[in-house]
XYZ file of C-alpha atoms in Angstrom:
581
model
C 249.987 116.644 118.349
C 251.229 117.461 114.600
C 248.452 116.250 112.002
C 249.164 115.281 108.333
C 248.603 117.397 105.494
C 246.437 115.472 104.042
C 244.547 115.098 107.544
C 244.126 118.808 107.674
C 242.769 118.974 103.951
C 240.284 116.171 105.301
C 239.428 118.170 108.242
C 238.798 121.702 106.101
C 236.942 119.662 103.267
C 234.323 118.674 106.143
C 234.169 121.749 107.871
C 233.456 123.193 104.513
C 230.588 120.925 103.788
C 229.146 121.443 106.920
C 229.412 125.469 106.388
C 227.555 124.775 102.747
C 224.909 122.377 104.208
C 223.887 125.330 106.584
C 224.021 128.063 104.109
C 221.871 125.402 101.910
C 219.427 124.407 104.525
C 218.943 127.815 106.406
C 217.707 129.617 103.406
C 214.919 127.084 102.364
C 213.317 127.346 105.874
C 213.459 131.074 105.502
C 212.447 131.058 102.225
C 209.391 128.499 103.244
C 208.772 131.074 105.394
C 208.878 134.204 103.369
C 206.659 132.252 100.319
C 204.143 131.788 103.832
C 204.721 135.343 104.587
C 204.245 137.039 101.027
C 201.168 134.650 99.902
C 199.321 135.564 103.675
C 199.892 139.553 102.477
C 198.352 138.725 98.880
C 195.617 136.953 100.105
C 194.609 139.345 102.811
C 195.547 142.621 100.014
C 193.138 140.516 97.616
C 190.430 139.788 100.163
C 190.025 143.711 100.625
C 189.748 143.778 97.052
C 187.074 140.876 96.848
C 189.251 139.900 94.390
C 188.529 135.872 94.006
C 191.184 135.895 91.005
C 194.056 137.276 93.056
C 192.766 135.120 96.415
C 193.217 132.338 94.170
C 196.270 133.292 92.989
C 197.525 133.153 96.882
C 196.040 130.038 97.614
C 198.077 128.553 95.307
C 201.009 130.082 96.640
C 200.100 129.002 100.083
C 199.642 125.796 98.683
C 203.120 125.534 97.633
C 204.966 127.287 100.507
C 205.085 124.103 102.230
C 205.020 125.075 105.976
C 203.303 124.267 108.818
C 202.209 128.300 109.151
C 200.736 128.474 105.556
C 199.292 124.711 106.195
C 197.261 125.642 109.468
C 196.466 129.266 107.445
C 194.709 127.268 104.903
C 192.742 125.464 107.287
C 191.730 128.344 108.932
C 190.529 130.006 105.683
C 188.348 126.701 105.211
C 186.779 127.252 108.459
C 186.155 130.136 107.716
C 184.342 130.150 104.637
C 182.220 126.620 106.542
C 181.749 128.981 109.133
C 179.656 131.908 106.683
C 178.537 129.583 104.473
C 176.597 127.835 108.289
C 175.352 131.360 108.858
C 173.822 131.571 105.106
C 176.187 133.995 103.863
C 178.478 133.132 100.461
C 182.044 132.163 101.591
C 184.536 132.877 99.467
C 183.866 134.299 96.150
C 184.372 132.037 92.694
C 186.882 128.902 92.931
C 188.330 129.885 95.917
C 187.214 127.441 97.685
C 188.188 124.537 95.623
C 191.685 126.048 95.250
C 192.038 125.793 99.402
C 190.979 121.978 98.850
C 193.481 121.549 96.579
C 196.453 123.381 98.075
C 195.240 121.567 101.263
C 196.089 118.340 99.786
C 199.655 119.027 98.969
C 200.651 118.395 102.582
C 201.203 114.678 103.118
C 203.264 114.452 106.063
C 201.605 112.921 109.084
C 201.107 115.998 111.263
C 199.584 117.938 108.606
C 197.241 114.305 107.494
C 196.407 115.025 111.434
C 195.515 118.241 111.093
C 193.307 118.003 108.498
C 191.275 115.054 109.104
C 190.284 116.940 112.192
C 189.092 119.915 110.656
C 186.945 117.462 107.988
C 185.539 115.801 111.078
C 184.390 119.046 112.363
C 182.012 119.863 109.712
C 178.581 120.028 110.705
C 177.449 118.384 107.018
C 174.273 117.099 109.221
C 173.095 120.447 109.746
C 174.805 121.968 106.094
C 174.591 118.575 103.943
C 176.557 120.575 101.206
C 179.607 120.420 103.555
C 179.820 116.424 102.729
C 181.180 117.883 99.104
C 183.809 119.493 100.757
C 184.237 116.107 103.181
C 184.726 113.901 100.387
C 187.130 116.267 98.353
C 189.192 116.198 101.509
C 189.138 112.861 102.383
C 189.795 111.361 98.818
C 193.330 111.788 98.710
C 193.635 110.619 102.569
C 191.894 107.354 101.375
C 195.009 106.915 98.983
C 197.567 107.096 101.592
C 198.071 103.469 102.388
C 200.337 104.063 104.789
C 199.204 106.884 106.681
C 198.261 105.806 110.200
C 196.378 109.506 110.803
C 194.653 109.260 107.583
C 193.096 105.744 107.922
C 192.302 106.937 111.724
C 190.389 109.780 109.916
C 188.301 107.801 107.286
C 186.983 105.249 110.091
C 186.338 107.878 112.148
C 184.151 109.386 109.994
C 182.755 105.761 108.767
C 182.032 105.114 112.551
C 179.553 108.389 112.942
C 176.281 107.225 114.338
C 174.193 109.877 113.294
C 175.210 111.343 110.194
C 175.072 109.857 107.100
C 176.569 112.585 104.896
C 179.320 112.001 106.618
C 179.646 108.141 106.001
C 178.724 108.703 102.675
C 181.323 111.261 101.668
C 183.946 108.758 103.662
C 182.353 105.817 101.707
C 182.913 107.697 97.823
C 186.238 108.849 98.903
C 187.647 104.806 100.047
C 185.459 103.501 96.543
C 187.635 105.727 94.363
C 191.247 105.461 96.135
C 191.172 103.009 99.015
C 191.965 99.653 99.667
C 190.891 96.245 100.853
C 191.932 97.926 104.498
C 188.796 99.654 105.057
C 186.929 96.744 104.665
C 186.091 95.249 108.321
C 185.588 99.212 108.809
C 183.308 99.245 105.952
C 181.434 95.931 107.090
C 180.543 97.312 110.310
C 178.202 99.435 109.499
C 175.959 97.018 108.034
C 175.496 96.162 111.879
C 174.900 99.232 113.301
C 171.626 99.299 114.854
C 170.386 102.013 113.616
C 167.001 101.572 111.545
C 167.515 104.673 109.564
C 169.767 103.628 107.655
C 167.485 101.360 105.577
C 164.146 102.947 106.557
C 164.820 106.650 105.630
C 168.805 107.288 104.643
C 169.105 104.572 102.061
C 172.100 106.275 100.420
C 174.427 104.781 103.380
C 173.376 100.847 102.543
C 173.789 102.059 98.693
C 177.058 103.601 99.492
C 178.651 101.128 101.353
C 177.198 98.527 98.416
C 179.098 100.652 96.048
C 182.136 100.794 97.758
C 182.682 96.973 99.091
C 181.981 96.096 95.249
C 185.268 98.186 94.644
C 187.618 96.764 98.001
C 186.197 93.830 98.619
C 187.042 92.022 95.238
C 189.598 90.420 96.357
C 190.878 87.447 98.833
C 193.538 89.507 100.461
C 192.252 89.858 104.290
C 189.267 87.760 103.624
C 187.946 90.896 102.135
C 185.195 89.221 99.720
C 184.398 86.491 102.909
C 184.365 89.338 105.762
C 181.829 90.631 103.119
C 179.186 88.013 102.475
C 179.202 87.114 106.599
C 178.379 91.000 106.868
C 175.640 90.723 104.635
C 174.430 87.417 105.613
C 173.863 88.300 109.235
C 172.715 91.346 108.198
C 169.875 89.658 105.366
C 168.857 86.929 108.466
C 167.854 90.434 110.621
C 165.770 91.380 107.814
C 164.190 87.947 107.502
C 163.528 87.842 111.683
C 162.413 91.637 111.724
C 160.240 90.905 108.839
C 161.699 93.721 107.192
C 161.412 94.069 103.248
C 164.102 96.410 101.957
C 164.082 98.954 99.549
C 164.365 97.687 95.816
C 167.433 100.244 94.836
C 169.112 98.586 98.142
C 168.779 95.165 96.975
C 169.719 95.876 93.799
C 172.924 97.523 94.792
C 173.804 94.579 97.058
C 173.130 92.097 95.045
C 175.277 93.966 92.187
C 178.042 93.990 94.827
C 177.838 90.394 95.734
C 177.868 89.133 92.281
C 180.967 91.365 91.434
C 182.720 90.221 94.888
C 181.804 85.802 94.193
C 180.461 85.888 90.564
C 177.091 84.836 92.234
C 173.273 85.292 91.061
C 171.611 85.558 94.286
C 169.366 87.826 95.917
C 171.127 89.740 99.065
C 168.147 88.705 101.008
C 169.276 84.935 100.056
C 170.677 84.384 103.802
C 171.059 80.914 103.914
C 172.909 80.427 100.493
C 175.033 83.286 101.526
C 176.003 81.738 105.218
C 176.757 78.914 103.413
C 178.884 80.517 100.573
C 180.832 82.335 103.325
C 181.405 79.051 104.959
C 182.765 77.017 101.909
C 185.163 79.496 101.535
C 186.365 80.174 105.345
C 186.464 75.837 105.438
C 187.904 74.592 101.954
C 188.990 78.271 100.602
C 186.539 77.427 97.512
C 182.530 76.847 96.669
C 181.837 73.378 96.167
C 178.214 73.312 95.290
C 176.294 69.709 95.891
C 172.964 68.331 96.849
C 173.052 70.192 100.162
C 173.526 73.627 98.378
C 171.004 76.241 100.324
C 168.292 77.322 97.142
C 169.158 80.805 96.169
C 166.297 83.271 96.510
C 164.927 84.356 93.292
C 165.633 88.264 92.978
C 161.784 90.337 92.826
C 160.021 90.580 89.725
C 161.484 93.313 87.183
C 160.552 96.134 85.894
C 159.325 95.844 82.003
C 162.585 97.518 80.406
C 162.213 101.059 78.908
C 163.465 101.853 75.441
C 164.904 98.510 75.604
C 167.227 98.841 79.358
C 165.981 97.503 83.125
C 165.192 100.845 84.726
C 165.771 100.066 89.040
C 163.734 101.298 91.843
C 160.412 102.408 92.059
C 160.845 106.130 91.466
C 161.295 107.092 87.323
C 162.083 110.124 85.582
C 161.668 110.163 81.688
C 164.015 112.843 80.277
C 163.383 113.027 76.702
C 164.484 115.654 74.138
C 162.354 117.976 71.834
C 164.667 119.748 70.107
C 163.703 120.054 66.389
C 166.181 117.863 65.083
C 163.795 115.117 66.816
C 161.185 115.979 63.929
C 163.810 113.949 61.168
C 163.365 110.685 59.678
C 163.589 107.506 61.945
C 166.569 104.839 60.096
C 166.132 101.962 62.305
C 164.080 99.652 62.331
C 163.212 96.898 65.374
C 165.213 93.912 63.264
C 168.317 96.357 63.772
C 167.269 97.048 67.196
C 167.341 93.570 68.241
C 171.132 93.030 66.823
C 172.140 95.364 69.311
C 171.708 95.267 72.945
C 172.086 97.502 76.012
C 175.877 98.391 77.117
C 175.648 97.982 80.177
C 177.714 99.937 82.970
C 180.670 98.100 84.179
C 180.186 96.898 88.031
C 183.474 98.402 89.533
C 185.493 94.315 89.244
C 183.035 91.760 87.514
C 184.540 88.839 88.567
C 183.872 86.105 86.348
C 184.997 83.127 89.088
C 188.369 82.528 90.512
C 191.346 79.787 89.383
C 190.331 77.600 92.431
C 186.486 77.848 91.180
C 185.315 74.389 90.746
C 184.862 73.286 87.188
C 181.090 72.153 87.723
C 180.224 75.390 89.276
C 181.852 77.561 86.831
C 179.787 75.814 84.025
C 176.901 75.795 85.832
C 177.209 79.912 86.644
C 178.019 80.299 83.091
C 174.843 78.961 82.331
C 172.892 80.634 84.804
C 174.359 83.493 83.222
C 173.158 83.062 79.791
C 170.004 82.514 80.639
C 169.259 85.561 82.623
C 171.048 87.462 79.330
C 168.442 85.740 76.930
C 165.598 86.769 79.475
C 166.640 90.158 80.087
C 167.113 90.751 75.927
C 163.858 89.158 75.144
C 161.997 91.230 77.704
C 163.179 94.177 75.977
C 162.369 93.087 73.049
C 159.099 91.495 73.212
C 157.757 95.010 75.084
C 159.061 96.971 71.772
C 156.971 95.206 69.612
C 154.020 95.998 70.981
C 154.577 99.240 69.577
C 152.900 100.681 66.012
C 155.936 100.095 63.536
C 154.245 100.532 60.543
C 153.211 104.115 61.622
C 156.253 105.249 62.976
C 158.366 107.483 60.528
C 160.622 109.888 62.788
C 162.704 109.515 65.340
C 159.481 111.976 67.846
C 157.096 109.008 66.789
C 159.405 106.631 68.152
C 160.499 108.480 71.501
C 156.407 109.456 71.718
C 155.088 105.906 71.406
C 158.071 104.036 73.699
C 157.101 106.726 76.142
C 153.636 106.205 76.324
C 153.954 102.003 76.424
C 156.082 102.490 79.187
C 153.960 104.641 81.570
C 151.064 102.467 80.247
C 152.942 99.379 81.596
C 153.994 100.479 85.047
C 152.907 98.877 88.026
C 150.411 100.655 90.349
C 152.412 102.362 93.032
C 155.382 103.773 91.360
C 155.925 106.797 90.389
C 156.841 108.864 87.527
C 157.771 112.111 86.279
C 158.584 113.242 81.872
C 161.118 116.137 81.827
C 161.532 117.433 78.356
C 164.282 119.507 77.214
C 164.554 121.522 74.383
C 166.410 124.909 74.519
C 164.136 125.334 77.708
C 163.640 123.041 80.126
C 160.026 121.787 81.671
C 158.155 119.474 83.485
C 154.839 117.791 81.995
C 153.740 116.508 84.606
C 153.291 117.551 88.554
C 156.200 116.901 89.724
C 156.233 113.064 90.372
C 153.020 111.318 90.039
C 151.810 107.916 91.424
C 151.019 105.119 88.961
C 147.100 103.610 88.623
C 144.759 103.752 85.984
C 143.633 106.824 85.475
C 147.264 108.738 85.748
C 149.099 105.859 83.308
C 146.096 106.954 80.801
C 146.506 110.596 80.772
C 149.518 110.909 80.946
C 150.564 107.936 78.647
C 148.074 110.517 76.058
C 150.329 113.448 77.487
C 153.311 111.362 75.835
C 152.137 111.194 72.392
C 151.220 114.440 71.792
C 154.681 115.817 72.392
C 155.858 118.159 70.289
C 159.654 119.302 69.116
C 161.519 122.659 69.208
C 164.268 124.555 69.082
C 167.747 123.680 70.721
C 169.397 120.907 72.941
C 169.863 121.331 76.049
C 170.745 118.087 77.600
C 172.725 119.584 80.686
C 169.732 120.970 81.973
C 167.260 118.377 81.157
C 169.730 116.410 83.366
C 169.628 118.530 86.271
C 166.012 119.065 86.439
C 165.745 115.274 86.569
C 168.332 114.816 89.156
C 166.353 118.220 91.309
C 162.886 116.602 90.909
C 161.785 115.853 94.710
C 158.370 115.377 96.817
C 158.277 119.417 96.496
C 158.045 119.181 92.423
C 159.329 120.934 89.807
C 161.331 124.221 90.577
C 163.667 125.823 88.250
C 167.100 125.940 89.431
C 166.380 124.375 92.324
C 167.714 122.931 94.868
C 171.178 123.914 93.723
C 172.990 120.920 95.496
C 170.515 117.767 94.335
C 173.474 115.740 95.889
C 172.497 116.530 99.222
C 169.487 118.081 99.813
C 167.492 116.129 101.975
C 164.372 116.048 100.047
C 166.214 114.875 96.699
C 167.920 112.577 98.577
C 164.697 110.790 100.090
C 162.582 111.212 97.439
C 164.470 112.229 94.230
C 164.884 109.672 91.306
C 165.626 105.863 91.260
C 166.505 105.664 87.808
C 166.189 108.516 84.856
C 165.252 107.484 81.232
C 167.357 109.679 79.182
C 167.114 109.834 75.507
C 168.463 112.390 72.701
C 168.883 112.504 69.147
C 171.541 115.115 69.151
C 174.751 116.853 70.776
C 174.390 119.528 73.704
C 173.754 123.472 72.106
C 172.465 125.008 74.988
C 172.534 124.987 78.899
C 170.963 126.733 81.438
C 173.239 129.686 81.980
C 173.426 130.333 77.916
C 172.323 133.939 76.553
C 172.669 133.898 73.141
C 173.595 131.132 70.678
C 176.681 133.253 69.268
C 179.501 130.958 69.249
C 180.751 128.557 66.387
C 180.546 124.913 67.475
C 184.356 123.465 68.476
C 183.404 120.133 67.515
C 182.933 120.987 63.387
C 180.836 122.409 60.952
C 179.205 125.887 60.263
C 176.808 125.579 63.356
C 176.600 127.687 66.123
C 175.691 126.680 69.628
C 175.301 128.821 73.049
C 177.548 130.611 74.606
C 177.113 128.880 78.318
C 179.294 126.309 80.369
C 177.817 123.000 79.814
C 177.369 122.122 76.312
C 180.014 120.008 75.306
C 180.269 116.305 76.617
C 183.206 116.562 78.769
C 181.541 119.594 80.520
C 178.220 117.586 80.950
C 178.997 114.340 82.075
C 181.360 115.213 85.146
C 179.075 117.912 86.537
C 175.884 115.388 86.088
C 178.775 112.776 87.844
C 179.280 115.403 90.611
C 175.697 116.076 91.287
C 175.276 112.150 91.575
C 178.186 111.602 93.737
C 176.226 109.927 97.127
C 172.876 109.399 95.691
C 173.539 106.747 92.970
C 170.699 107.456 90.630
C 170.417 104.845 87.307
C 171.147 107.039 84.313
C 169.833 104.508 81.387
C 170.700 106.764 78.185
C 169.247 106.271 75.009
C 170.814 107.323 71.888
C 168.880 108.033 68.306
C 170.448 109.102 65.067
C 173.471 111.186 65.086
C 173.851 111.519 68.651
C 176.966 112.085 70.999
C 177.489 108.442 72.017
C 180.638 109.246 74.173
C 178.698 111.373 76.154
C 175.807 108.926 76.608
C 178.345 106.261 77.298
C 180.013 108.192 80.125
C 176.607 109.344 81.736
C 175.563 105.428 82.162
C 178.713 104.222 83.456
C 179.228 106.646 85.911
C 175.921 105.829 86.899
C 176.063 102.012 86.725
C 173.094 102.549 83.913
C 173.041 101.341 80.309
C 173.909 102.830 77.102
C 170.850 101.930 74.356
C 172.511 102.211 70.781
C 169.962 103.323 68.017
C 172.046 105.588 65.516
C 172.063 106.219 62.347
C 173.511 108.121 59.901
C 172.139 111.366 59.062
C-alpha cells in the first residue's frame, strides 16, 4: 500500500510531536525529582549545621519541587519537630517551622489534601494545646477548597472530636476565615453534643462556633441562617429544662451571632421567640410578626461602660499607659466627648433585614434599634459625669479618675486586674482580684495615685493582659496565652486598653537606639513590636481561639490605626478622644 506525500508528511509531523512531548514531559518529572533530591541534601547538610537560615532555605525548595517524595518529606519533618516539641525539647530552630506550614500548603491536589489532613488530625493538641496553632495554620487553606472532597472530610472530622476542644476550635477559626455556608449543619451539630464541658469549663468551643456561624451562616443558601436558629433554639430550651444559666461572654457571643444572621435583638436564651422565628421562615420564607409573636427575653443587665464602651463578661483587665507623655495637658472636654461615640467592631455580616423583610417589622427593628443606641450612649455618658471635671487638667487625671469610677462601680463578684505599661511592664494588683467593698476601695485609691514614666510599651502591656490567669502575674509567661489551659479558663473577658501615644518599646528591646520610621527626630527601641502593624497581628495571633474584648481607648496624639485594628479584630470598640498636640 503506497501512501501520499502529503500522508507521509502527516505521519512524520505526529511522530515528531509525540518524540517532543516525551522529551518535554520526561525531563519535568526528573527534574521534580532532582529539585526533591537536591533540597532533601540541603536540608539534611543544613540540619548538621543547625543552620535554621539554610533549613529554611530548603523548605522552600521542597515546597516548590512539587512531588509526592518532597510532599510526604515535609510531613515527616512536621512530625518530627510535633514529635520533640511532645517530649519538651525545641523543634526546629527559628521560622522553620512556619516555612514547612507554608510549603505544605502548596500541594492542592487531592492525595496530597489527604495526606495532610491526616497528619493535622494526628496531633495530640489535647495533651500539647500549642499544637492547635499549627492545626489551624494547616487547616485554613483546606477550609478554602470548596471543592475538595478530602479537605471538607478533614475539617468535620476534626469539628466532630468529642474530647478535644483545641481541636474544634482551631477547625472552627480556620472555616470563620475561608469557609463556606457548607460547614454549617457540621458546625450546628456541635451545639448538640452532649457534652457539658463545653459550656461548663471549655467555653471557647460555644464562643467559637458563635464566631464562626456569624461568618457562614449569613446567608439563605442551604437554610444556613434557619439550620442556625433551630440549633440554637433546641439548644437554649435544654438550658431552660436543665436550669442551666450560661456564661455571660457565651450569651453575648450568641446573641451577636443571631442578630448578624436575622437582624434580631433577642437574647439566645429567648427559646420560644427563636422556635418561632425559625418557623416563620421554614413556613412563609419570611418573619411576619403579629399578636401571637413569642416576647423576646430581655438580654441581662449591663455592665456600666468603661471610658465610655460596654466592657463583656465578668472577668476585666485595665491596661492603662504611664508613659510620661501621659503627664501633658488634657484638650477635651466631656461636651466633645459626647459628639463622639464608640466605633464599634464590625460583627463579621450585620445584616440589616432582608428584601422579603416585612415593612412593619423592619420599622419596628429599626426602632428597637435606636433605642438600644440612645441607651447604650447615655449610659456612657451619664457614668462620665460623675467624674471631677473641673479638677482634671491632663490627660493621667483623666485615665486616673475613669479608672477609679469604674472599679468603684463594679458589681460584687467580678473580677479585676490594672496592668500598667510604661517602658516596663507591671501588675498593681494581685493578679486578678474579686470585686466587694473593701477591694473596689483600695484599689479604686490604688488608681488615682498612679504615676507616669518613661517609654511606651503597648505590645507588652498587651500581652501581660492577655497572660494574666488564676496563677497571677508572671513575666513572660505563659508564652502561648492562646492555649494554655489556665488563660484559657480563667484569663480575661474583656481588657480596657487606653494610651496616649505610639509604641517605643517592647519587651525584647535593649536600647532605645534607633530613629523612629514613622517621622521626626525621635528615637524608639530597637525590639520587634513597636510599630502598629507589628503589634496588632501578634496581639490578633495570641487571641486567635480565646476571643477576648479588646475595648481601646485613645487620648491625644495617639496611633488610632492601631487602636482601630486591636478592637476589630477583637469585636471591641474603638473610644476616640484625640487631640492635637
Amino acid at each position: 500500500m503506497h501512501m501520499t506525500s502529503a500522508r507521509v508528511g502527516a505521519r512524520l509531523l505526529f511522530v515528531a510531536l509525540l518524540a517532543f512531548a516525551a522529551a518535554a514531559f520526561a525531563p519535568a518529572a526528573g527534574s521534580a525529582q532532582d529539585a526533591f533530591k537536591d533540597a532533601k541534601k540541603d536540608f539534611e547538610s543544613a540540619k548538621k549545621e543547625t543552620s535554621a537560615t539554610k533549613m529554611g532555605r530548603a523548605v522552600d525548595a521542597l515546597g516548590a519541587a512539587g512531588s509526592s517524595e518532597a510532599r510526604d518529606y515535609l510531613i515527616g519533618l512536621l512530625e518530627e519537630d510535633q514529635k520533640a516539641r511532645k517530649n519538651k525539647k525545641p523543634g526546629w530552630p527559628g521560622d522553620v517551622r512556619k516555612k514547612l506550614i507554608a510549603a505544605l500548603g502548596n500541594y492542592t491536589d487531592d492525595d496530597s489534601v489527604a495526606k495532610l489532613g491526616a497528619a493535622i488530625l494526628k496531633y495530640d493538641s489535647l495533651k500539647e494545646p500549642a499544637a492547635a496553632l499549627d492545626q489551624y495554620d494547616l487547616f485554613a487553606p483546606l477550609a478554602g477548597m470548596e471543592n475538595s472532597e478530602a479537605a471538607t472530610k478533614a475539617l468535620i472530622a476534626a469539628l466532630s472530636d468529642a474530647k478535644n476542644p483545641y481541636i474544634k476550635v482551631a477547625a472552627l477559626e480556620a472555616i470563620r476565615r475561608n469557609g463556606n455556608h457548607r460547614f454549617v449543619d457540621a458546625v450546628c451539630a456541635i451545639l448538640r453534643e452532649d457534652n457539658k464541658e463545653w459550656w461548663s469549663k471549655w467555653k471557647i468551643v460555644p464562643i467559637n462556633v458563635f464566631a464562626c456561624l456569624e461568618a457562614i451562616a449569613t446567608t439563605d443558601t442551604n437554610d444556613a441562617a434557619v439550620k442556625t436558629v433551630e440549633a440554637v433554639s433546641d439548644l437554649s430550651l435544654k438550658w431552660s429544662n436543665d436550669k442551666f444559666d450560661p456564661d455571660e461572654r457565651v450569651r453575648y457571643f450568641g446573641g451577636r451571632m443571631l442578630r448578624a444572621i436575622t437582624g434580631e435583638n433577642a437574647d439566645i436564651t429567648s427559646w420560644q421567640f427563636w422556635k418561632w422565628w425559625a418557623a416563620q421562615k421554614r413556613s412563609v420564607g419570611k418573619v411576619v410578626k403579629g399578636d401571637k409573636t413569642p416576647e423576646k427575653r430581655s438580654k441581662t443587665a449591663p455592665v456600666p461602660p468603661i471610658f465610655n464602651a460596654p466592657p463583656v463578661g465578668t472577668r476585666f483587665v485595665f491596661c492603662i499607659d504611664v508613659s510620661l507623655s501621659m503627664k501633658m495637658p488634657l484638650k477635651i472636654d466631656l461636651e466633645e466627648i459626647e459628639k463622639r461615640p464608640p466605633q464599634k467592631g464590625p460583627t463579621t455580616n450585620d445584616k440589616k433585614g432582608d428584601k422579603d423583610e416585612d415593612p412593619e417589622v423592619k420599622r419596628q427593628r429599626e426602632e428597637e434599634e435606636k433605642r438600644i443606641a440612645e441607651e447604650e450612649k447615655k449610659r456612657g455618658i451619664d457614668a462620665l459625669r460623675k467624674l471631677p471635671w473641673k479638677s482634671i487638667t491632663t490627660k493621667m487625671e483623666l485615665a486616673r479618675e475613669e479608672l477609679a469610677r469604674a472599679i468603684e462601680s463594679l458589681p460584687d463578684k467580678f473580677q479585676f486586674a490594672i496592668v500598667t505599661y510604661s517602658t516596663e511592664v507591671d501588675c498593681k494588683t494581685p493578679g486578678f482580684v474579686t470585686a466587694d467593698a473593701g477591694s473596689r476601695a483600695k484599689w479604686a485609691k490604688a488608681a488615682r495615685e498612679l504615676e507616669p514614666e518613661a517609654l511606651t510599651n503597648i505590645h507588652g502591656g498587651l500581652m501581660a493582659s492577655l497572660r494574666l490567669n488564676k496563677a497571677g502575674f508572671k513575666r513572660g509567661l505563659p508564652e502561648q496565652p492562646s492555649v494554655d489551659e489556665d488563660c484559657v479558663l480563667n484569663g480575661a473577658d474583656t481588657i480596657i486598653f487606653l494610651t496616649d501615644g505610639w509604641g517605643s518599646w517592647s519587651d525584647d528591646s535593649n536600647s532605645q537606639t534607633v530613629k523612629d520610621p514613622r517621622g521626626g527626630e525621635g528615637m524608639v527601641g530597637d525590639g520587634t513590636h513597636i510599630l502598629g502593624p507589628d503589634i496588632w497581628p501578634s496581639i490578633a495571633r495570641h487571641n486567635l481561639f480565646r476571643k477576648v474584648i479588646i475595648n481601646c481607648v485613645g487620648i491625644g496624639y495617639h496611633d488610632a490605626e492601631c487602636l482601630r485594628h486591636l478592637a476589630r479584630d477583637s469585636g471591641g470598640a474603638y473610644v476616640d478622644w484625640g487631640f492635637k498636640e
